[in-house]
Structure formats: C-alpha cells, structure tokens
Amino acid sequence: MSIPYYHAIGKELMVFEHAYNCKIPFLLKGPTGTGKSRFIEHMAYKLDTKLITISCHEETSSTDLIGRFIIKGAETVWLDGPLTTAVKEGHILYLDEIAEARPDVIVAIHSLTDHRRELFIDKLGKTIKAHENFMLAASFNPGYQRGFKELKPSTRQRFVAISFAYPKAKIEADILVSETGITLDIAKKLVNIAAKIRNLTELGLTETVSTRLLVDAAKLIHIGLPKRLAVHVAVVEPLTDDLEVIQALKDLSDLMI
Ligand code: ADP
C-alpha cells in the first residue's frame, strides 16, 4: 500500500509528529469531511505504525473497546478489544467522533491520557501499562449548531488539539484533482460552488458542504455523470431535506458549473 494522500492545510504534520514522539493524546477537531481520518491514516503510514480506528456511535461502550468474555465451546474465554490490543502492542488508536460514545468510554481512557499511561480492565481486575509506542487520537465535531454532543473540558484538556477546517480554494481544488483525476477547471468550479454555499449561513444548514461531498461530485463527473446532476446529487441533496432550500441551491449551482 502506498501512503494515503493527504494535502496539508497548516502545521498539522509537524505538530502530530512531535505529539507522537511524546505520545501525547491528540484531538482532531472539525466538521465532518475535512480530512481528519485521512490525515491520521497518512500520519500512521508515515510514522510506520499500525492504526486502529473505532467509529464511535451512541452505543459504543468501554466493553467494546476493552474486551469481553465470550463463550467458546464449553469454555469462557477473554477477548481483547481494540483498545487493549493497541495498548499492549503499541499502535495508534483513533476514536472517530469520540463525543458520540457512551460516557464510560471517556472514563476508561482517562488513565491512559495522563502520566500513568495504563489501562484498567475491570472485568479481569487487571491494570496494564501501555506499550511505549501506544498513542491515543480522537476526533470531535465541535458542531456550533444543534444536534452535536459536547466534550467536557476535563476530557478535552487531556489532548493536544488541532482544528481542521475547509481548505483554501487552491488547496481544495488540488485535492479534488488528486483524488479524482478531474480537470482543474471543473475542480475550481466545484470549489466556487462550495464557497458560495458555505457563505449562505442564513440557510441554517446543520453542516455545510464538506470537501468529501466535493470529492464525490468530482468522482461522478469524472466517470461521465452530467455536471449539474452530479452537483445536485452529491452536494445539494445530502445537505438538506427542505425542498425550497434544495431548489435554491440547485438553481445557484446550475449557474456556476
Ligand atoms: P473526516 O474524517 O474529517 O470526516 P475524511 O478524512 O474522511 O474526513 O475526508 C473525506 C474525504 O475528503 C477524503 O476521503 C478525501 O477524499 C478528502 N479530503 C479532505 N481533506 C483532504 C486533505 N487535506 N487531503 C486529501 N484529501 C482530503
């Protein structure tokens, strides 16, 4: 496998490398589709370390991360969860959307995020010391709008944090070209549409156009879907269900591509 493509936006590569050297937990903040997961994949590859990603959701519990007893034939055997594996073997564990997980997940990682660097496995009554290469990373969507969960200051302050935002127009166009093979001319048009919609704060969208949506539109255009239709289905429709807003965004984007 070759290195996952990631176009730096700021100083995040340097910051992560230094945080990794000190094994300080790392928080990637930012809206969905701004390259957080891609960044961590890129860094893990670059640092030649294994990455274990957990996509957290409201049912994600500490048991899912730490491990559980399972019945095997007539026996009950212990099965390490991904966090325990990463702690023992020295990998990067990436908790994607950490604020979505159940509160016991936050409790479970506390002792790993301070000088102790240890994991308490309550079901085994055992504490294990983290491998020297173990590092915890997490992503969090600050979501200034409704519907997003918060992360407590006492948790946030255990991490070094970097904000991810939509890249500058030139970089975003380069990303679209590299990711999809689309022409720079079309990439620029897609980026302009995104910039326009991102500025329409009065629409009250929960989340606005992400780079991910533009990549999807660019991919569809590249393999032959008509441009306007691609923007409708990949950019406009995923944003909202409000028919009037959809129509307004379609009209606006039709003029720009
Ligand atoms: P997040 O984890 O923030 O939700 P992802 O890392 O999954 O977002 O990014 C979504 C897609 O956007 C990626 O698959 C990639 O195609 C593209 N992307 C966004 N930002 C970048 C970047 N800086 N460099 C390369 N690709 C990017």
mmCIF file of C-alpha atoms and ligand atoms in Angstrom:
data_model
loop_
_atom_site.group_PDB
_atom_site.id
_atom_site.type_symbol
_atom_site.label_atom_id
_atom_site.label_comp_id
_atom_site.label_asym_id
_atom_site.label_seq_id
_atom_site.Cartn_x
_atom_site.Cartn_y
_atom_site.Cartn_z
ATOM 1 C CA MET A 1 0.000 0.000 0.000
ATOM 2 C CA SER A 2 1.304 3.486 -0.816
ATOM 3 C CA ILE A 3 0.999 6.451 1.526
ATOM 4 C CA PRO A 4 -2.609 7.700 1.813
ATOM 5 C CA TYR A 5 -2.756 11.057 0.023
ATOM 6 C CA TYR A 6 -3.147 13.994 2.370
ATOM 7 C CA HIS A 7 -2.669 17.646 1.459
ATOM 8 C CA ALA A 8 -1.538 19.637 4.498
ATOM 9 C CA ILE A 9 -3.616 22.688 5.401
ATOM 10 C CA GLY A 10 -1.404 24.137 8.122
ATOM 11 C CA LYS A 11 1.227 22.842 10.533
ATOM 12 C CA GLU A 12 -0.644 19.668 11.425
ATOM 13 C CA LEU A 13 2.009 17.274 10.069
ATOM 14 C CA MET A 14 4.740 18.773 12.216
ATOM 15 C CA VAL A 15 2.525 19.042 15.289
ATOM 16 C CA PHE A 16 1.379 15.442 15.049
ATOM 17 C CA GLU A 17 4.887 14.130 14.588
ATOM 18 C CA HIS A 18 6.023 15.920 17.733
ATOM 19 C CA ALA A 19 2.968 14.800 19.700
ATOM 20 C CA TYR A 20 3.673 11.239 18.547
ATOM 21 C CA ASN A 21 7.255 11.462 19.764
ATOM 22 C CA CYS A 22 5.944 12.385 23.219
ATOM 23 C CA LYS A 23 2.885 10.132 22.863
ATOM 24 C CA ILE A 24 0.603 12.966 23.925
ATOM 25 C CA PRO A 25 -3.050 12.199 23.125
ATOM 26 C CA PHE A 26 -4.185 14.059 20.018
ATOM 27 C CA LEU A 27 -7.576 15.602 19.307
ATOM 28 C CA LEU A 28 -8.632 16.394 15.745
ATOM 29 C CA LYS A 29 -11.412 18.959 15.854
ATOM 30 C CA GLY A 30 -13.565 19.958 12.930
ATOM 31 C CA PRO A 31 -16.662 19.357 10.885
ATOM 32 C CA THR A 32 -17.249 16.145 9.008
ATOM 33 C CA GLY A 33 -15.411 15.609 5.717
ATOM 34 C CA THR A 34 -12.468 17.907 6.408
ATOM 35 C CA GLY A 35 -9.812 15.224 6.091
ATOM 36 C CA LYS A 36 -9.371 14.214 9.745
ATOM 37 C CA SER A 37 -9.480 10.473 9.103
ATOM 38 C CA ARG A 38 -7.337 10.796 6.010
ATOM 39 C CA PHE A 39 -4.795 12.796 7.991
ATOM 40 C CA ILE A 40 -4.458 10.177 10.707
ATOM 41 C CA GLU A 41 -4.120 7.396 8.086
ATOM 42 C CA HIS A 42 -1.413 9.436 6.394
ATOM 43 C CA MET A 43 0.440 10.005 9.658
ATOM 44 C CA ALA A 44 0.255 6.370 10.763
ATOM 45 C CA TYR A 45 1.725 5.302 7.438
ATOM 46 C CA LYS A 46 4.415 7.954 7.629
ATOM 47 C CA LEU A 47 5.365 7.005 11.178
ATOM 48 C CA ASP A 48 5.311 3.340 10.203
ATOM 49 C CA THR A 49 2.845 2.370 12.885
ATOM 50 C CA LYS A 50 -0.410 0.454 12.833
ATOM 51 C CA LEU A 51 -3.642 2.411 13.108
ATOM 52 C CA ILE A 52 -6.785 1.015 14.728
ATOM 53 C CA THR A 53 -9.874 3.126 14.027
ATOM 54 C CA ILE A 54 -13.098 2.916 16.002
ATOM 55 C CA SER A 55 -16.083 4.811 14.606
ATOM 56 C CA CYS A 56 -17.869 5.797 17.807
ATOM 57 C CA HIS A 57 -21.659 5.946 17.979
ATOM 58 C CA GLU A 58 -24.109 6.256 20.831
ATOM 59 C CA GLU A 59 -23.935 2.541 21.643
ATOM 60 C CA THR A 60 -20.118 2.385 21.746
ATOM 61 C CA SER A 61 -19.187 1.301 25.270
ATOM 62 C CA SER A 62 -15.988 0.680 27.180
ATOM 63 C CA THR A 63 -16.611 -3.064 26.802
ATOM 64 C CA ASP A 64 -16.450 -2.681 23.015
ATOM 65 C CA LEU A 65 -13.052 -1.054 23.400
ATOM 66 C CA ILE A 66 -11.531 -3.000 26.267
ATOM 67 C CA GLY A 67 -12.817 -6.515 25.622
ATOM 68 C CA ARG A 68 -15.249 -9.131 26.825
ATOM 69 C CA PHE A 69 -15.634 -12.756 27.823
ATOM 70 C CA ILE A 70 -17.042 -14.927 25.078
ATOM 71 C CA ILE A 71 -18.298 -18.487 25.178
ATOM 72 C CA LYS A 72 -16.169 -20.849 23.129
ATOM 73 C CA GLY A 73 -17.409 -24.424 23.245
ATOM 74 C CA ALA A 74 -17.617 -25.313 26.928
ATOM 75 C CA GLU A 75 -15.259 -22.549 27.956
ATOM 76 C CA THR A 76 -15.463 -18.863 28.629
ATOM 77 C CA VAL A 77 -12.508 -17.047 27.129
ATOM 78 C CA TRP A 78 -11.399 -13.438 27.288
ATOM 79 C CA LEU A 79 -11.159 -11.493 24.047
ATOM 80 C CA ASP A 80 -9.148 -8.266 23.988
ATOM 81 C CA GLY A 81 -10.953 -5.303 22.475
ATOM 82 C CA PRO A 82 -9.227 -2.933 20.039
ATOM 83 C CA LEU A 83 -8.116 -0.510 22.744
ATOM 84 C CA THR A 84 -6.465 -3.269 24.781
ATOM 85 C CA THR A 85 -4.746 -4.596 21.658
ATOM 86 C CA ALA A 86 -3.433 -1.143 20.781
ATOM 87 C CA VAL A 87 -2.252 -0.543 24.350
ATOM 88 C CA LYS A 88 -0.458 -3.910 24.519
ATOM 89 C CA GLU A 89 1.063 -3.898 21.034
ATOM 90 C CA GLY A 90 1.816 -0.183 20.709
ATOM 91 C CA HIS A 91 -0.448 1.110 17.937
ATOM 92 C CA ILE A 92 -2.276 4.393 17.367
ATOM 93 C CA LEU A 93 -5.906 4.052 18.468
ATOM 94 C CA TYR A 94 -8.185 6.554 16.719
ATOM 95 C CA LEU A 95 -11.587 7.161 18.291
ATOM 96 C CA ASP A 96 -13.510 8.789 15.476
ATOM 97 C CA GLU A 97 -16.314 11.056 16.824
ATOM 98 C CA ILE A 98 -15.390 10.379 20.442
ATOM 99 C CA ALA A 99 -18.185 12.589 21.822
ATOM 100 C CA GLU A 100 -20.761 10.205 20.381
ATOM 101 C CA ALA A 101 -19.576 7.300 22.529
ATOM 102 C CA ARG A 102 -21.103 6.385 25.883
ATOM 103 C CA PRO A 103 -19.647 8.189 28.921
ATOM 104 C CA ASP A 104 -17.944 5.023 30.225
ATOM 105 C CA VAL A 105 -15.595 5.197 27.206
ATOM 106 C CA ILE A 106 -14.301 8.534 28.429
ATOM 107 C CA VAL A 107 -13.841 7.092 31.918
ATOM 108 C CA ALA A 108 -11.965 4.092 30.511
ATOM 109 C CA ILE A 109 -9.409 6.185 28.637
ATOM 110 C CA HIS A 110 -8.663 8.630 31.466
ATOM 111 C CA SER A 111 -5.758 6.726 32.988
ATOM 112 C CA LEU A 112 -4.288 6.327 29.508
ATOM 113 C CA THR A 113 -4.310 10.048 28.868
ATOM 114 C CA ASP A 114 -2.161 11.146 31.793
ATOM 115 C CA HIS A 115 1.238 10.267 33.203
ATOM 116 C CA ARG A 116 0.010 6.824 34.235
ATOM 117 C CA ARG A 117 -0.461 5.567 30.684
ATOM 118 C CA GLU A 118 -2.244 2.493 31.926
ATOM 119 C CA LEU A 119 -5.493 0.720 31.218
ATOM 120 C CA PHE A 120 -7.633 -0.793 33.923
ATOM 121 C CA ILE A 121 -9.528 -3.870 32.775
ATOM 122 C CA ASP A 122 -12.210 -4.150 35.423
ATOM 123 C CA LYS A 123 -13.593 -7.474 34.193
ATOM 124 C CA LEU A 124 -10.156 -9.056 34.726
ATOM 125 C CA GLY A 125 -9.252 -6.927 37.750
ATOM 126 C CA LYS A 126 -6.015 -6.106 35.935
ATOM 127 C CA THR A 127 -4.119 -2.957 35.081
ATOM 128 C CA ILE A 128 -1.836 -2.959 32.053
ATOM 129 C CA LYS A 129 0.893 -0.479 31.224
ATOM 130 C CA ALA A 130 0.774 0.958 27.734
ATOM 131 C CA HIS A 131 3.439 -0.088 25.239
ATOM 132 C CA GLU A 132 5.845 2.796 24.634
ATOM 133 C CA ASN A 133 4.525 3.231 21.085
ATOM 134 C CA PHE A 134 0.859 3.409 22.067
ATOM 135 C CA MET A 135 -0.854 6.688 21.232
ATOM 136 C CA LEU A 136 -4.446 7.771 21.574
ATOM 137 C CA ALA A 137 -6.059 10.007 18.970
ATOM 138 C CA ALA A 138 -9.651 11.125 18.727
ATOM 139 C CA SER A 139 -11.817 13.278 16.529
ATOM 140 C CA PHE A 140 -14.529 15.609 17.619
ATOM 141 C CA ASN A 141 -17.003 17.747 15.726
ATOM 142 C CA PRO A 142 -17.456 20.938 17.756
ATOM 143 C CA GLY A 143 -20.753 21.496 15.877
ATOM 144 C CA TYR A 144 -21.666 25.016 16.730
ATOM 145 C CA GLN A 145 -25.135 24.134 15.522
ATOM 146 C CA ARG A 146 -27.724 21.945 17.171
ATOM 147 C CA GLY A 147 -27.533 18.220 17.390
ATOM 148 C CA PHE A 148 -23.894 17.684 18.285
ATOM 149 C CA LYS A 149 -22.643 16.332 21.538
ATOM 150 C CA GLU A 150 -20.162 18.257 23.628
ATOM 151 C CA LEU A 151 -16.887 17.081 25.098
ATOM 152 C CA LYS A 152 -16.222 18.047 28.700
ATOM 153 C CA PRO A 153 -13.322 20.433 29.421
ATOM 154 C CA SER A 154 -11.838 17.836 31.778
ATOM 155 C CA THR A 155 -11.615 15.440 28.841
ATOM 156 C CA ARG A 156 -10.549 17.971 26.203
ATOM 157 C CA GLN A 157 -7.672 19.144 28.346
ATOM 158 C CA ARG A 158 -6.083 15.725 28.182
ATOM 159 C CA PHE A 159 -5.344 16.199 24.496
ATOM 160 C CA VAL A 160 -3.221 18.355 22.246
ATOM 161 C CA ALA A 161 -5.725 19.668 19.724
ATOM 162 C CA ILE A 162 -5.711 20.859 16.138
ATOM 163 C CA SER A 163 -8.618 22.372 14.244
ATOM 164 C CA PHE A 164 -9.481 21.131 10.783
ATOM 165 C CA ALA A 165 -11.454 23.414 8.515
ATOM 166 C CA TYR A 166 -12.290 23.606 4.828
ATOM 167 C CA PRO A 167 -9.063 24.198 2.914
ATOM 168 C CA LYS A 168 -8.308 27.375 0.975
ATOM 169 C CA ALA A 169 -9.749 27.341 -2.560
ATOM 170 C CA LYS A 170 -6.489 26.492 -4.308
ATOM 171 C CA ILE A 171 -5.678 23.605 -1.986
ATOM 172 C CA GLU A 172 -9.218 22.251 -2.152
ATOM 173 C CA ALA A 173 -9.116 22.290 -5.963
ATOM 174 C CA ASP A 174 -5.771 20.452 -5.877
ATOM 175 C CA ILE A 175 -7.299 17.850 -3.560
ATOM 176 C CA LEU A 176 -10.182 17.276 -5.985
ATOM 177 C CA VAL A 177 -7.779 16.872 -8.893
ATOM 178 C CA SER A 178 -5.530 14.457 -6.981
ATOM 179 C CA GLU A 179 -8.388 12.429 -5.542
ATOM 180 C CA THR A 180 -10.455 12.060 -8.699
ATOM 181 C CA GLY A 181 -8.431 12.964 -11.795
ATOM 182 C CA ILE A 182 -10.899 15.693 -12.725
ATOM 183 C CA THR A 183 -9.670 18.754 -14.663
ATOM 184 C CA LEU A 184 -8.505 21.755 -12.658
ATOM 185 C CA ASP A 185 -11.131 23.880 -14.398
ATOM 186 C CA ILE A 186 -14.038 21.756 -13.128
ATOM 187 C CA ALA A 187 -12.381 21.385 -9.719
ATOM 188 C CA LYS A 188 -12.256 25.164 -9.377
ATOM 189 C CA LYS A 189 -15.929 25.446 -10.304
ATOM 190 C CA LEU A 190 -16.892 22.888 -7.667
ATOM 191 C CA VAL A 191 -14.827 24.723 -5.076
ATOM 192 C CA ASN A 192 -16.532 28.008 -6.003
ATOM 193 C CA ILE A 193 -19.947 26.419 -5.540
ATOM 194 C CA ALA A 194 -18.865 25.156 -2.130
ATOM 195 C CA ALA A 195 -17.562 28.583 -1.108
ATOM 196 C CA LYS A 196 -20.836 30.187 -2.133
ATOM 197 C CA ILE A 197 -22.968 27.694 -0.191
ATOM 198 C CA ARG A 198 -20.661 27.876 2.864
ATOM 199 C CA ASN A 199 -21.285 31.606 2.959
ATOM 200 C CA LEU A 200 -25.055 31.195 2.959
ATOM 201 C CA THR A 201 -25.281 30.966 6.722
ATOM 202 C CA GLU A 202 -28.881 32.175 6.625
ATOM 203 C CA LEU A 203 -29.915 28.743 5.278
ATOM 204 C CA GLY A 204 -29.343 27.304 8.750
ATOM 205 C CA LEU A 205 -27.813 24.064 7.454
ATOM 206 C CA THR A 206 -26.658 21.747 10.234
ATOM 207 C CA GLU A 207 -23.456 21.071 8.315
ATOM 208 C CA THR A 208 -22.372 22.753 5.131
ATOM 209 C CA VAL A 209 -20.542 21.481 2.019
ATOM 210 C CA SER A 210 -17.539 19.384 3.020
ATOM 211 C CA THR A 211 -14.531 18.506 0.910
ATOM 212 C CA ARG A 212 -15.878 14.943 0.985
ATOM 213 C CA LEU A 213 -19.050 15.997 -0.864
ATOM 214 C CA LEU A 214 -16.980 17.782 -3.485
ATOM 215 C CA VAL A 215 -14.802 14.703 -3.937
ATOM 216 C CA ASP A 216 -17.949 12.636 -4.500
ATOM 217 C CA ALA A 217 -19.293 15.109 -7.072
ATOM 218 C CA ALA A 218 -15.915 15.213 -8.826
ATOM 219 C CA LYS A 219 -15.738 11.400 -8.975
ATOM 220 C CA LEU A 220 -19.198 11.198 -10.565
ATOM 221 C CA ILE A 221 -18.357 13.882 -13.106
ATOM 222 C CA HIS A 222 -15.069 12.197 -13.917
ATOM 223 C CA ILE A 223 -16.800 8.955 -14.870
ATOM 224 C CA GLY A 224 -19.363 10.718 -17.017
ATOM 225 C CA LEU A 225 -22.341 11.865 -14.950
ATOM 226 C CA PRO A 226 -23.562 15.262 -16.243
ATOM 227 C CA LYS A 227 -22.001 18.004 -14.134
ATOM 228 C CA ARG A 228 -25.168 19.655 -12.873
ATOM 229 C CA LEU A 229 -26.753 16.357 -11.951
ATOM 230 C CA ALA A 230 -23.581 15.328 -10.109
ATOM 231 C CA VAL A 231 -23.676 18.521 -8.052
ATOM 232 C CA HIS A 232 -27.375 18.036 -7.301
ATOM 233 C CA VAL A 233 -26.996 14.502 -6.002
ATOM 234 C CA ALA A 234 -23.552 14.710 -4.381
ATOM 235 C CA VAL A 235 -23.588 18.220 -2.952
ATOM 236 C CA VAL A 236 -27.106 19.648 -2.687
ATOM 237 C CA GLU A 237 -29.278 16.688 -1.715
ATOM 238 C CA PRO A 238 -27.093 15.416 1.146
ATOM 239 C CA LEU A 239 -27.188 18.855 2.783
ATOM 240 C CA THR A 240 -30.891 19.274 3.461
ATOM 241 C CA ASP A 241 -34.382 17.884 3.012
ATOM 242 C CA ASP A 242 -36.018 21.289 2.783
ATOM 243 C CA LEU A 243 -37.475 21.382 -0.726
ATOM 244 C CA GLU A 244 -37.224 25.141 -1.070
ATOM 245 C CA VAL A 245 -33.607 25.210 0.007
ATOM 246 C CA ILE A 246 -32.815 22.302 -2.322
ATOM 247 C CA GLN A 247 -34.340 24.180 -5.254
ATOM 248 C CA ALA A 248 -32.495 27.376 -4.377
ATOM 249 C CA LEU A 249 -29.166 25.536 -4.144
ATOM 250 C CA LYS A 250 -29.779 23.696 -7.408
ATOM 251 C CA ASP A 251 -30.554 26.977 -9.188
ATOM 252 C CA LEU A 252 -27.481 28.586 -7.736
ATOM 253 C CA SER A 253 -25.120 25.726 -8.581
ATOM 254 C CA ASP A 254 -26.521 25.333 -12.115
ATOM 255 C CA LEU A 255 -25.339 28.831 -12.867
ATOM 256 C CA MET A 256 -21.846 28.067 -11.619
ATOM 257 C CA ILE A 257 -20.965 24.838 -13.426
HETATM 258 P P1 ADP B 1 -13.342 13.450 8.239
HETATM 259 O O1 ADP B 1 -12.620 12.318 8.901
HETATM 260 O O2 ADP B 1 -12.884 14.805 8.669
HETATM 261 O O3 ADP B 1 -14.850 13.319 8.289
HETATM 262 P P2 ADP B 1 -12.178 12.376 5.824
HETATM 263 O O4 ADP B 1 -10.770 12.266 6.226
HETATM 264 O O5 ADP B 1 -12.955 11.105 5.718
HETATM 265 O O6 ADP B 1 -12.985 13.429 6.695
HETATM 266 O O7 ADP B 1 -12.203 13.157 4.422
HETATM 267 C C1 ADP B 1 -13.213 12.966 3.473
HETATM 268 C C2 ADP B 1 -12.613 12.945 2.097
HETATM 269 O O8 ADP B 1 -12.220 14.270 1.761
HETATM 270 C C3 ADP B 1 -11.360 12.107 2.000
HETATM 271 O O9 ADP B 1 -11.690 10.789 1.621
HETATM 272 C C4 ADP B 1 -10.568 12.806 0.922
HETATM 273 O O10 ADP B 1 -11.023 12.387 -0.346
HETATM 274 C C5 ADP B 1 -10.971 14.249 1.058
HETATM 275 N N1 ADP B 1 -10.079 15.147 1.796
HETATM 276 C C6 ADP B 1 -10.476 16.101 2.672
HETATM 277 N N2 ADP B 1 -9.430 16.836 3.109
HETATM 278 C C7 ADP B 1 -8.336 16.316 2.491
HETATM 279 C C8 ADP B 1 -6.935 16.652 2.508
HETATM 280 N N3 ADP B 1 -6.473 17.673 3.257
HETATM 281 N N4 ADP B 1 -6.099 15.925 1.736
HETATM 282 C C9 ADP B 1 -6.572 14.909 0.988
HETATM 283 N N5 ADP B 1 -7.866 14.549 0.920
HETATM 284 C C10 ADP B 1 -8.753 15.235 1.651
#
